[in-house]
Amino acid sequence: MIQTIGGLDLDDAAIIGGFLGSTYALMQFFFSPILGNLSDRFGRRPILLISLFGLGLDYLFTAFAPTIFWLFIARIISGICGASFSTASAYMADISTPETRGMNFGLIGVAFGLGFIIGPVIGGVLGEYGYAVPFIAAAILSLINVVYGYFILPESLPAENRRTFEWKRANPLGSLKLLNKFPLIWSLVIALFLLYISAHANQSTWTFITKEKFAWNESMIGYSLGVIGIMIALVQGLLIRWAVPFLGEKKAVFIGLMFYTLGYLLFALAPSGFYMFLFIVPFVLGGIATPTIQGMIANFVPNNQQGELQGALTSVISITSIVGPFIMTQLFKLFADDRGIYFPGSPFLAAAILSFVSLLIMIFAFRKHPNSYQSTKL
């Protein structure tokens, strides 16, 4: 779409794609605390439904955008509505016990995994009929989701557990002050921050890297992301429910981060497209780490502040979505130019380094405060 609308080559389209991703994330940075705090006041359900309706309109806006400028407008709308991720996470925290939060946060990963199975495949196939067609389909699905949520989704936050809305707690800096009340959270948050930056090696450059190295078309890219989605669903929907109780939270985090590091490193060095499919296995096994870390963070905070907490976390994550696409697409552009050092897999190498640093942070935190981070184990 970017290449067609803007008349750009692949390298320049990657840069525009990075800026579009950063625009989306910037909106999430500002609006996640607002939506999270609103959900603490009015409940999770109305915030989710309004956001889903906005996403449906945004996809229609994207489908018919005549210029790159209008794509940026669409990304602004999408980022505001997508800030409801914090509300969805708070919903999951509401209906979970401290022992099951990590596993249930994994169900959010399953939802994303299933989306990666179905979405990229449908998008790749429909994209053959025109770049606008997948966005029209996405708009229809989003609006169907509104109807489903209106009639099926119950409220998770009882009226007696709600609190008043305060603007000073609903801005990014104000919401981050909540984290200062629980200083032991910060090591977990920093590790999560680095993991989400590393994730943009996949999210922001998978399409560009596989087209550059292996000459994949839209369908093959869609199929590859579908395979990743299947594996994520299996790991975060099934494996994590066995791994976390069996290993304990700390070991699950360590093992997951080691697999992330290995997976990204193998992606960076893959000699052919066949190996990219093969190396998906160690990469997705790292998926036991992220929801486990999120569950450990949530266990520090009372229920009536979960919306605020998830808003703060989403703001932190959105910062990674501002800098992550920029870093990864710039690395790709720098090393995809055969006039210099040709290494288009460089974003994956950067992700491997960041994942390893996250592992070191977690090792240090657990050793410094061995009794502060509760670990459940059968």
mmCIF file of C-alpha atoms in Angstrom:
data_model
loop_
_atom_site.group_PDB
_atom_site.id
_atom_site.type_symbol
_atom_site.label_atom_id
_atom_site.label_comp_id
_atom_site.label_asym_id
_atom_site.label_seq_id
_atom_site.Cartn_x
_atom_site.Cartn_y
_atom_site.Cartn_z
ATOM 1 C CA MET A 1 0.000 0.000 0.000
ATOM 2 C CA ILE A 2 2.763 2.434 0.954
ATOM 3 C CA GLN A 3 4.730 1.692 -2.211
ATOM 4 C CA THR A 4 1.645 2.126 -4.408
ATOM 5 C CA ILE A 5 0.215 5.267 -2.803
ATOM 6 C CA GLY A 6 3.576 6.979 -2.370
ATOM 7 C CA GLY A 7 5.352 5.694 -5.469
ATOM 8 C CA LEU A 8 8.256 4.510 -3.277
ATOM 9 C CA ASP A 9 10.795 1.710 -3.485
ATOM 10 C CA LEU A 10 10.988 -0.983 -0.782
ATOM 11 C CA ASP A 11 13.708 0.684 1.335
ATOM 12 C CA ASP A 12 11.864 4.001 1.546
ATOM 13 C CA ALA A 13 8.535 2.250 2.109
ATOM 14 C CA ALA A 14 10.102 0.494 5.106
ATOM 15 C CA ILE A 15 11.034 3.869 6.600
ATOM 16 C CA ILE A 16 7.493 5.220 6.111
ATOM 17 C CA GLY A 17 6.164 1.997 7.642
ATOM 18 C CA GLY A 18 8.352 2.618 10.665
ATOM 19 C CA PHE A 19 7.041 6.163 11.075
ATOM 20 C CA LEU A 20 3.457 4.926 10.753
ATOM 21 C CA GLY A 21 4.127 2.398 13.506
ATOM 22 C CA SER A 22 5.659 5.084 15.694
ATOM 23 C CA THR A 23 2.645 7.354 15.142
ATOM 24 C CA TYR A 24 0.336 4.562 16.279
ATOM 25 C CA ALA A 25 2.478 4.003 19.351
ATOM 26 C CA LEU A 26 2.634 7.699 20.225
ATOM 27 C CA MET A 27 -1.156 7.798 20.393
ATOM 28 C CA GLN A 28 -1.119 4.703 22.597
ATOM 29 C CA PHE A 29 1.404 6.374 24.890
ATOM 30 C CA PHE A 30 -0.944 9.296 25.552
ATOM 31 C CA PHE A 31 -4.299 7.499 25.501
ATOM 32 C CA SER A 32 -3.574 4.173 27.260
ATOM 33 C CA PRO A 33 -3.551 5.786 30.740
ATOM 34 C CA ILE A 34 -6.742 7.675 29.895
ATOM 35 C CA LEU A 35 -8.619 4.574 28.764
ATOM 36 C CA GLY A 36 -7.187 2.500 31.619
ATOM 37 C CA ASN A 37 -8.318 5.042 34.213
ATOM 38 C CA LEU A 38 -11.699 5.446 32.526
ATOM 39 C CA SER A 39 -12.159 1.693 32.771
ATOM 40 C CA ASP A 40 -11.409 1.869 36.517
ATOM 41 C CA ARG A 41 -14.210 4.447 36.770
ATOM 42 C CA PHE A 42 -16.881 3.224 34.335
ATOM 43 C CA GLY A 43 -15.980 -0.449 33.910
ATOM 44 C CA ARG A 44 -14.087 -2.360 31.241
ATOM 45 C CA ARG A 45 -16.998 -3.227 28.938
ATOM 46 C CA PRO A 46 -18.042 0.233 27.638
ATOM 47 C CA ILE A 47 -14.435 1.263 26.965
ATOM 48 C CA LEU A 48 -13.787 -1.906 24.975
ATOM 49 C CA LEU A 49 -16.950 -1.542 22.898
ATOM 50 C CA ILE A 50 -16.320 2.115 22.030
ATOM 51 C CA SER A 51 -12.731 1.320 21.065
ATOM 52 C CA LEU A 52 -13.754 -1.588 18.840
ATOM 53 C CA PHE A 53 -16.252 0.643 17.022
ATOM 54 C CA GLY A 54 -13.504 3.228 16.470
ATOM 55 C CA LEU A 55 -11.198 0.570 15.047
ATOM 56 C CA GLY A 56 -13.851 -0.484 12.559
ATOM 57 C CA LEU A 57 -14.139 3.087 11.300
ATOM 58 C CA ASP A 58 -10.338 3.391 11.201
ATOM 59 C CA TYR A 59 -9.911 0.368 8.928
ATOM 60 C CA LEU A 60 -12.412 1.858 6.483
ATOM 61 C CA PHE A 61 -10.479 5.118 6.665
ATOM 62 C CA THR A 62 -7.248 3.246 5.860
ATOM 63 C CA ALA A 63 -8.773 1.284 2.988
ATOM 64 C CA PHE A 64 -9.731 4.454 1.120
ATOM 65 C CA ALA A 65 -6.784 6.685 2.089
ATOM 66 C CA PRO A 66 -5.721 8.561 -1.071
ATOM 67 C CA THR A 67 -2.277 9.699 0.157
ATOM 68 C CA ILE A 68 0.411 8.848 2.705
ATOM 69 C CA PHE A 69 -0.813 11.789 4.794
ATOM 70 C CA TRP A 70 -4.217 10.149 5.240
ATOM 71 C CA LEU A 71 -2.544 6.897 6.262
ATOM 72 C CA PHE A 72 -0.976 8.833 9.139
ATOM 73 C CA ILE A 73 -4.412 10.228 10.092
ATOM 74 C CA ALA A 74 -5.773 6.686 10.093
ATOM 75 C CA ARG A 75 -2.898 5.507 12.290
ATOM 76 C CA ILE A 76 -3.683 8.273 14.793
ATOM 77 C CA ILE A 77 -7.290 7.073 15.070
ATOM 78 C CA SER A 78 -6.145 3.455 15.304
ATOM 79 C CA GLY A 79 -3.621 4.263 18.036
ATOM 80 C CA ILE A 80 -6.264 5.999 20.152
ATOM 81 C CA CYS A 81 -8.673 3.078 19.839
ATOM 82 C CA GLY A 82 -5.908 0.480 20.157
ATOM 83 C CA ALA A 83 -5.012 1.951 23.538
ATOM 84 C CA SER A 84 -7.841 -0.267 24.816
ATOM 85 C CA PHE A 85 -5.219 -3.022 25.089
ATOM 86 C CA SER A 86 -4.701 -1.772 28.641
ATOM 87 C CA THR A 87 -8.410 -2.220 29.341
ATOM 88 C CA ALA A 88 -8.358 -5.760 27.957
ATOM 89 C CA SER A 89 -5.398 -6.595 30.203
ATOM 90 C CA ALA A 90 -7.205 -5.103 33.212
ATOM 91 C CA TYR A 91 -10.256 -7.219 32.331
ATOM 92 C CA MET A 92 -8.059 -10.312 32.386
ATOM 93 C CA ALA A 93 -6.588 -9.285 35.752
ATOM 94 C CA ASP A 94 -10.113 -8.767 37.151
ATOM 95 C CA ILE A 95 -11.199 -12.331 36.426
ATOM 96 C CA SER A 96 -7.937 -14.000 37.541
ATOM 97 C CA THR A 97 -6.448 -15.066 40.848
ATOM 98 C CA PRO A 98 -2.827 -14.179 41.667
ATOM 99 C CA GLU A 99 -1.857 -17.770 40.860
ATOM 100 C CA THR A 100 -3.503 -17.792 37.430
ATOM 101 C CA ARG A 101 -2.752 -14.271 36.171
ATOM 102 C CA GLY A 102 0.396 -15.222 34.273
ATOM 103 C CA MET A 103 -1.365 -18.109 32.546
ATOM 104 C CA ASN A 104 -4.425 -16.002 31.776
ATOM 105 C CA PHE A 105 -2.332 -13.186 30.351
ATOM 106 C CA GLY A 106 -1.065 -15.945 28.073
ATOM 107 C CA LEU A 107 -4.614 -16.195 26.708
ATOM 108 C CA ILE A 108 -4.183 -12.670 25.338
ATOM 109 C CA GLY A 109 -1.154 -14.054 23.549
ATOM 110 C CA VAL A 110 -3.344 -16.869 22.240
ATOM 111 C CA ALA A 111 -5.793 -14.301 20.882
ATOM 112 C CA PHE A 112 -2.935 -12.571 19.089
ATOM 113 C CA GLY A 113 -1.631 -15.951 17.947
ATOM 114 C CA LEU A 114 -4.970 -16.937 16.453
ATOM 115 C CA GLY A 115 -5.125 -13.535 14.828
ATOM 116 C CA PHE A 116 -1.710 -14.186 13.332
ATOM 117 C CA ILE A 117 -2.936 -17.524 12.014
ATOM 118 C CA ILE A 118 -6.049 -16.152 10.357
ATOM 119 C CA GLY A 119 -5.274 -12.478 9.723
ATOM 120 C CA PRO A 120 -2.049 -12.583 7.680
ATOM 121 C CA VAL A 121 -3.267 -15.509 5.602
ATOM 122 C CA ILE A 122 -6.553 -13.755 4.778
ATOM 123 C CA GLY A 123 -4.707 -10.482 4.304
ATOM 124 C CA GLY A 124 -2.179 -12.084 1.974
ATOM 125 C CA VAL A 125 -4.882 -13.750 -0.116
ATOM 126 C CA LEU A 126 -7.214 -10.727 -0.210
ATOM 127 C CA GLY A 127 -4.243 -8.462 -0.932
ATOM 128 C CA GLU A 128 -3.956 -10.135 -4.322
ATOM 129 C CA TYR A 129 -7.254 -8.424 -5.218
ATOM 130 C CA GLY A 130 -6.100 -4.971 -4.152
ATOM 131 C CA TYR A 131 -4.352 -3.480 -1.145
ATOM 132 C CA ALA A 132 -7.593 -1.972 0.215
ATOM 133 C CA VAL A 133 -9.489 -5.265 0.372
ATOM 134 C CA PRO A 134 -7.843 -6.652 3.562
ATOM 135 C CA PHE A 135 -8.639 -3.403 5.401
ATOM 136 C CA ILE A 136 -12.283 -3.536 4.374
ATOM 137 C CA ALA A 137 -12.426 -7.114 5.693
ATOM 138 C CA ALA A 138 -10.790 -5.969 8.943
ATOM 139 C CA ALA A 139 -13.391 -3.209 9.316
ATOM 140 C CA ILE A 140 -16.213 -5.712 8.919
ATOM 141 C CA LEU A 141 -14.673 -8.029 11.531
ATOM 142 C CA SER A 142 -14.181 -5.147 13.984
ATOM 143 C CA LEU A 143 -17.801 -4.042 13.676
ATOM 144 C CA ILE A 144 -18.998 -7.647 14.071
ATOM 145 C CA ASN A 145 -16.866 -7.730 17.221
ATOM 146 C CA VAL A 146 -18.780 -4.723 18.567
ATOM 147 C CA VAL A 147 -22.056 -6.582 18.142
ATOM 148 C CA TYR A 148 -20.600 -9.705 19.760
ATOM 149 C CA GLY A 149 -19.247 -7.715 22.706
ATOM 150 C CA TYR A 150 -22.512 -5.822 23.205
ATOM 151 C CA PHE A 151 -24.604 -8.978 23.524
ATOM 152 C CA ILE A 152 -22.093 -11.465 25.001
ATOM 153 C CA LEU A 153 -19.311 -9.722 26.961
ATOM 154 C CA PRO A 154 -20.135 -9.255 30.693
ATOM 155 C CA GLU A 155 -18.683 -6.522 32.880
ATOM 156 C CA SER A 156 -15.673 -7.694 34.947
ATOM 157 C CA LEU A 157 -15.324 -4.801 37.428
ATOM 158 C CA PRO A 158 -18.135 -4.602 40.017
ATOM 159 C CA ALA A 159 -19.457 -1.122 40.799
ATOM 160 C CA GLU A 160 -18.212 -1.320 44.401
ATOM 161 C CA ASN A 161 -14.613 -1.825 43.187
ATOM 162 C CA ARG A 162 -14.559 1.247 40.946
ATOM 163 C CA ARG A 163 -12.859 4.516 41.803
ATOM 164 C CA THR A 164 -13.131 8.130 40.743
ATOM 165 C CA PHE A 165 -11.436 9.359 37.584
ATOM 166 C CA GLU A 166 -8.509 11.745 38.123
ATOM 167 C CA TRP A 167 -6.735 13.507 35.261
ATOM 168 C CA LYS A 168 -3.488 13.664 37.227
ATOM 169 C CA ARG A 169 -3.431 9.858 37.208
ATOM 170 C CA ALA A 170 -4.649 9.588 33.608
ATOM 171 C CA ASN A 171 -1.640 11.096 31.855
ATOM 172 C CA PRO A 172 1.460 9.060 30.935
ATOM 173 C CA LEU A 173 3.751 10.596 33.542
ATOM 174 C CA GLY A 174 1.084 10.513 36.234
ATOM 175 C CA SER A 175 0.306 6.865 35.558
ATOM 176 C CA LEU A 176 3.988 5.951 35.718
ATOM 177 C CA LYS A 177 4.060 7.312 39.276
ATOM 178 C CA LEU A 178 2.012 4.254 40.228
ATOM 179 C CA LEU A 179 5.039 2.111 39.415
ATOM 180 C CA ASN A 180 7.124 4.107 41.893
ATOM 181 C CA LYS A 181 4.839 2.889 44.678
ATOM 182 C CA PHE A 182 6.088 -0.622 43.956
ATOM 183 C CA PRO A 183 9.854 -0.259 43.315
ATOM 184 C CA LEU A 184 10.425 -3.996 42.875
ATOM 185 C CA ILE A 185 8.296 -3.833 39.737
ATOM 186 C CA TRP A 186 10.842 -1.739 37.883
ATOM 187 C CA SER A 187 13.235 -4.595 37.056
ATOM 188 C CA LEU A 188 10.328 -6.516 35.572
ATOM 189 C CA VAL A 189 9.144 -3.456 33.631
ATOM 190 C CA ILE A 190 12.616 -2.736 32.205
ATOM 191 C CA ALA A 191 12.980 -6.343 31.068
ATOM 192 C CA LEU A 192 9.528 -6.158 29.471
ATOM 193 C CA PHE A 193 10.480 -2.853 27.830
ATOM 194 C CA LEU A 194 13.511 -4.414 26.129
ATOM 195 C CA LEU A 195 11.508 -7.455 25.037
ATOM 196 C CA TYR A 196 8.914 -5.292 23.338
ATOM 197 C CA ILE A 197 11.601 -3.317 21.501
ATOM 198 C CA SER A 198 13.096 -6.595 20.287
ATOM 199 C CA ALA A 199 9.651 -7.751 19.122
ATOM 200 C CA HIS A 200 9.723 -5.051 16.456
ATOM 201 C CA ALA A 201 12.357 -7.018 14.596
ATOM 202 C CA ASN A 202 9.394 -9.226 13.685
ATOM 203 C CA GLN A 203 6.545 -6.738 13.731
ATOM 204 C CA SER A 204 8.250 -3.964 11.770
ATOM 205 C CA THR A 205 10.733 -5.737 9.489
ATOM 206 C CA TRP A 206 9.654 -9.382 8.953
ATOM 207 C CA THR A 207 7.947 -8.450 5.679
ATOM 208 C CA PHE A 208 10.879 -6.393 4.422
ATOM 209 C CA ILE A 209 13.589 -8.856 5.486
ATOM 210 C CA THR A 210 11.908 -11.906 3.954
ATOM 211 C CA LYS A 211 11.196 -10.036 0.705
ATOM 212 C CA GLU A 212 14.809 -8.849 0.534
ATOM 213 C CA LYS A 213 16.587 -12.104 1.503
ATOM 214 C CA PHE A 214 14.248 -14.749 0.109
ATOM 215 C CA ALA A 215 12.104 -12.853 -2.439
ATOM 216 C CA TRP A 216 8.897 -13.897 -0.656
ATOM 217 C CA ASN A 217 5.597 -12.596 -2.024
ATOM 218 C CA GLU A 218 2.577 -11.442 0.004
ATOM 219 C CA SER A 219 1.098 -14.943 0.206
ATOM 220 C CA MET A 220 4.298 -16.541 1.511
ATOM 221 C CA ILE A 221 4.702 -13.780 4.090
ATOM 222 C CA GLY A 222 1.112 -14.360 5.191
ATOM 223 C CA TYR A 223 1.655 -18.123 5.472
ATOM 224 C CA SER A 224 4.843 -17.647 7.522
ATOM 225 C CA LEU A 225 3.075 -15.330 9.956
ATOM 226 C CA GLY A 226 0.250 -17.849 10.105
ATOM 227 C CA VAL A 227 2.703 -20.543 11.203
ATOM 228 C CA ILE A 228 4.055 -18.205 13.876
ATOM 229 C CA GLY A 229 0.494 -17.621 15.021
ATOM 230 C CA ILE A 230 -0.241 -21.339 15.302
ATOM 231 C CA MET A 231 2.887 -21.859 17.369
ATOM 232 C CA ILE A 232 2.160 -18.858 19.611
ATOM 233 C CA ALA A 233 -1.351 -20.183 20.244
ATOM 234 C CA LEU A 234 0.034 -23.585 21.209
ATOM 235 C CA VAL A 235 2.720 -22.145 23.491
ATOM 236 C CA GLN A 236 0.684 -19.443 25.238
ATOM 237 C CA GLY A 237 -2.596 -21.343 25.224
ATOM 238 C CA LEU A 238 -1.401 -24.817 26.195
ATOM 239 C CA LEU A 239 2.297 -25.084 27.022
ATOM 240 C CA ILE A 240 2.365 -22.126 29.434
ATOM 241 C CA ARG A 241 -0.418 -23.706 31.524
ATOM 242 C CA TRP A 242 1.875 -26.639 32.155
ATOM 243 C CA ALA A 243 5.264 -24.902 32.139
ATOM 244 C CA VAL A 244 4.606 -22.140 34.705
ATOM 245 C CA PRO A 245 3.120 -24.394 37.444
ATOM 246 C CA PHE A 246 5.752 -27.067 36.785
ATOM 247 C CA LEU A 247 8.833 -24.847 36.502
ATOM 248 C CA GLY A 248 7.749 -21.961 38.716
ATOM 249 C CA GLU A 249 7.540 -18.387 37.474
ATOM 250 C CA LYS A 250 11.245 -17.585 37.819
ATOM 251 C CA LYS A 251 12.512 -20.586 35.841
ATOM 252 C CA ALA A 252 9.792 -20.084 33.240
ATOM 253 C CA VAL A 253 11.007 -16.505 32.723
ATOM 254 C CA PHE A 254 14.667 -17.584 32.470
ATOM 255 C CA ILE A 255 13.968 -20.380 29.985
ATOM 256 C CA GLY A 256 11.646 -18.201 27.914
ATOM 257 C CA LEU A 257 14.219 -15.417 27.607
ATOM 258 C CA MET A 258 16.906 -17.902 26.574
ATOM 259 C CA PHE A 259 14.666 -19.224 23.811
ATOM 260 C CA TYR A 260 13.882 -15.680 22.625
ATOM 261 C CA THR A 261 17.609 -14.929 22.398
ATOM 262 C CA LEU A 262 18.293 -18.139 20.481
ATOM 263 C CA GLY A 263 15.309 -17.696 18.158
ATOM 264 C CA TYR A 264 16.209 -14.156 17.120
ATOM 265 C CA LEU A 265 19.850 -15.128 16.587
ATOM 266 C CA LEU A 266 18.851 -18.014 14.328
ATOM 267 C CA PHE A 267 16.477 -15.763 12.340
ATOM 268 C CA ALA A 268 19.356 -13.341 11.778
ATOM 269 C CA LEU A 269 21.600 -16.075 10.386
ATOM 270 C CA ALA A 270 19.005 -18.107 8.437
ATOM 271 C CA PRO A 271 20.489 -19.054 5.025
ATOM 272 C CA SER A 272 17.138 -19.768 3.324
ATOM 273 C CA GLY A 273 13.395 -19.405 3.756
ATOM 274 C CA PHE A 274 13.119 -23.046 4.860
ATOM 275 C CA TYR A 275 15.242 -22.303 7.916
ATOM 276 C CA MET A 276 13.041 -19.327 8.826
ATOM 277 C CA PHE A 277 10.145 -21.759 9.232
ATOM 278 C CA LEU A 278 12.373 -24.161 11.202
ATOM 279 C CA PHE A 279 13.638 -21.445 13.563
ATOM 280 C CA ILE A 280 10.104 -20.349 14.431
ATOM 281 C CA VAL A 281 10.073 -23.204 16.986
ATOM 282 C CA PRO A 282 12.734 -21.886 19.416
ATOM 283 C CA PHE A 283 11.477 -18.331 18.910
ATOM 284 C CA VAL A 284 7.878 -19.021 19.963
ATOM 285 C CA LEU A 285 9.008 -21.092 22.956
ATOM 286 C CA GLY A 286 10.227 -17.778 24.340
ATOM 287 C CA GLY A 287 6.553 -16.851 24.609
ATOM 288 C CA ILE A 288 6.299 -18.366 28.077
ATOM 289 C CA ALA A 289 8.326 -15.429 29.446
ATOM 290 C CA THR A 290 6.296 -12.329 28.540
ATOM 291 C CA PRO A 291 2.873 -13.220 30.043
ATOM 292 C CA THR A 292 4.615 -14.642 33.118
ATOM 293 C CA ILE A 293 6.398 -11.328 33.697
ATOM 294 C CA GLN A 294 3.106 -9.450 33.180
ATOM 295 C CA GLY A 295 1.378 -11.686 35.714
ATOM 296 C CA MET A 296 4.119 -11.102 38.283
ATOM 297 C CA ILE A 297 3.765 -7.332 37.825
ATOM 298 C CA ALA A 298 -0.036 -7.465 38.205
ATOM 299 C CA ASN A 299 0.262 -9.380 41.472
ATOM 300 C CA PHE A 300 1.858 -6.334 43.130
ATOM 301 C CA VAL A 301 -1.199 -4.094 42.567
ATOM 302 C CA PRO A 302 -4.762 -4.200 44.050
ATOM 303 C CA ASN A 303 -7.749 -4.893 41.792
ATOM 304 C CA ASN A 304 -9.161 -1.366 41.760
ATOM 305 C CA GLN A 305 -5.868 -0.073 40.334
ATOM 306 C CA GLN A 306 -5.425 -2.716 37.618
ATOM 307 C CA GLY A 307 -6.749 -0.385 34.918
ATOM 308 C CA GLU A 308 -4.272 2.284 35.982
ATOM 309 C CA LEU A 309 -1.448 -0.271 36.129
ATOM 310 C CA GLN A 310 -2.229 -1.714 32.712
ATOM 311 C CA GLY A 311 -2.500 1.819 31.329
ATOM 312 C CA ALA A 312 0.958 2.595 32.712
ATOM 313 C CA LEU A 313 2.373 -0.630 31.269
ATOM 314 C CA THR A 314 0.780 0.029 27.904
ATOM 315 C CA SER A 315 2.328 3.514 27.928
ATOM 316 C CA VAL A 316 5.722 1.949 28.577
ATOM 317 C CA ILE A 317 5.101 -0.606 25.827
ATOM 318 C CA SER A 318 3.931 2.138 23.471
ATOM 319 C CA ILE A 319 7.271 3.899 23.940
ATOM 320 C CA THR A 320 8.891 0.743 22.567
ATOM 321 C CA SER A 321 6.504 0.963 19.620
ATOM 322 C CA ILE A 322 7.697 4.513 18.999
ATOM 323 C CA VAL A 323 11.409 3.739 19.055
ATOM 324 C CA GLY A 324 11.276 0.055 18.047
ATOM 325 C CA PRO A 325 10.013 0.472 14.457
ATOM 326 C CA PHE A 326 12.439 3.356 13.919
ATOM 327 C CA ILE A 327 15.438 1.374 15.205
ATOM 328 C CA MET A 328 14.602 -1.832 13.355
ATOM 329 C CA THR A 329 13.668 -0.253 10.018
ATOM 330 C CA GLN A 330 16.771 1.957 10.116
ATOM 331 C CA LEU A 331 18.941 -1.106 10.776
ATOM 332 C CA PHE A 332 17.289 -2.888 7.866
ATOM 333 C CA LYS A 333 17.817 0.065 5.520
ATOM 334 C CA LEU A 334 21.456 0.423 6.628
ATOM 335 C CA PHE A 335 22.375 -3.225 6.117
ATOM 336 C CA ALA A 336 20.088 -4.052 3.160
ATOM 337 C CA ASP A 337 22.138 -1.728 0.983
ATOM 338 C CA ASP A 338 24.655 -3.883 -0.875
ATOM 339 C CA ARG A 339 26.949 -0.894 -1.268
ATOM 340 C CA GLY A 340 28.105 -1.442 2.322
ATOM 341 C CA ILE A 341 27.947 -4.381 4.739
ATOM 342 C CA TYR A 342 25.074 -6.526 3.470
ATOM 343 C CA PHE A 343 23.281 -8.115 6.425
ATOM 344 C CA PRO A 344 19.485 -7.619 6.111
ATOM 345 C CA GLY A 345 18.927 -9.842 9.161
ATOM 346 C CA SER A 346 20.555 -7.209 11.395
ATOM 347 C CA PRO A 347 17.266 -6.302 13.182
ATOM 348 C CA PHE A 348 17.023 -9.903 14.404
ATOM 349 C CA LEU A 349 20.587 -9.744 15.737
ATOM 350 C CA ALA A 350 19.724 -6.549 17.631
ATOM 351 C CA ALA A 351 16.643 -8.301 19.048
ATOM 352 C CA ALA A 352 18.770 -11.227 20.227
ATOM 353 C CA ILE A 353 21.098 -8.847 22.088
ATOM 354 C CA LEU A 354 18.167 -7.032 23.745
ATOM 355 C CA SER A 355 16.583 -10.330 24.804
ATOM 356 C CA PHE A 356 19.866 -11.437 26.356
ATOM 357 C CA VAL A 357 20.128 -8.154 28.268
ATOM 358 C CA SER A 358 16.571 -8.759 29.568
ATOM 359 C CA LEU A 359 17.694 -12.172 30.788
ATOM 360 C CA LEU A 360 20.627 -10.634 32.662
ATOM 361 C CA ILE A 361 18.322 -8.039 34.284
ATOM 362 C CA MET A 362 15.950 -10.738 35.504
ATOM 363 C CA ILE A 363 18.787 -12.866 36.882
ATOM 364 C CA PHE A 364 20.136 -9.866 38.796
ATOM 365 C CA ALA A 365 16.688 -8.866 40.120
ATOM 366 C CA PHE A 366 15.804 -12.346 41.362
ATOM 367 C CA ARG A 367 19.165 -12.767 43.048
ATOM 368 C CA LYS A 368 19.044 -9.340 44.717
ATOM 369 C CA HIS A 369 15.477 -9.821 46.014
ATOM 370 C CA PRO A 370 15.010 -13.603 46.168
ATOM 371 C CA ASN A 371 11.955 -13.443 48.457
ATOM 372 C CA SER A 372 10.182 -10.456 46.921
ATOM 373 C CA TYR A 373 9.074 -12.056 43.680
ATOM 374 C CA GLN A 374 6.660 -14.820 44.547
ATOM 375 C CA SER A 375 7.018 -17.957 42.481
ATOM 376 C CA THR A 376 4.208 -20.491 42.241
ATOM 377 C CA LYS A 377 5.115 -24.104 41.530
ATOM 378 C CA LEU A 378 3.302 -27.392 41.873
#
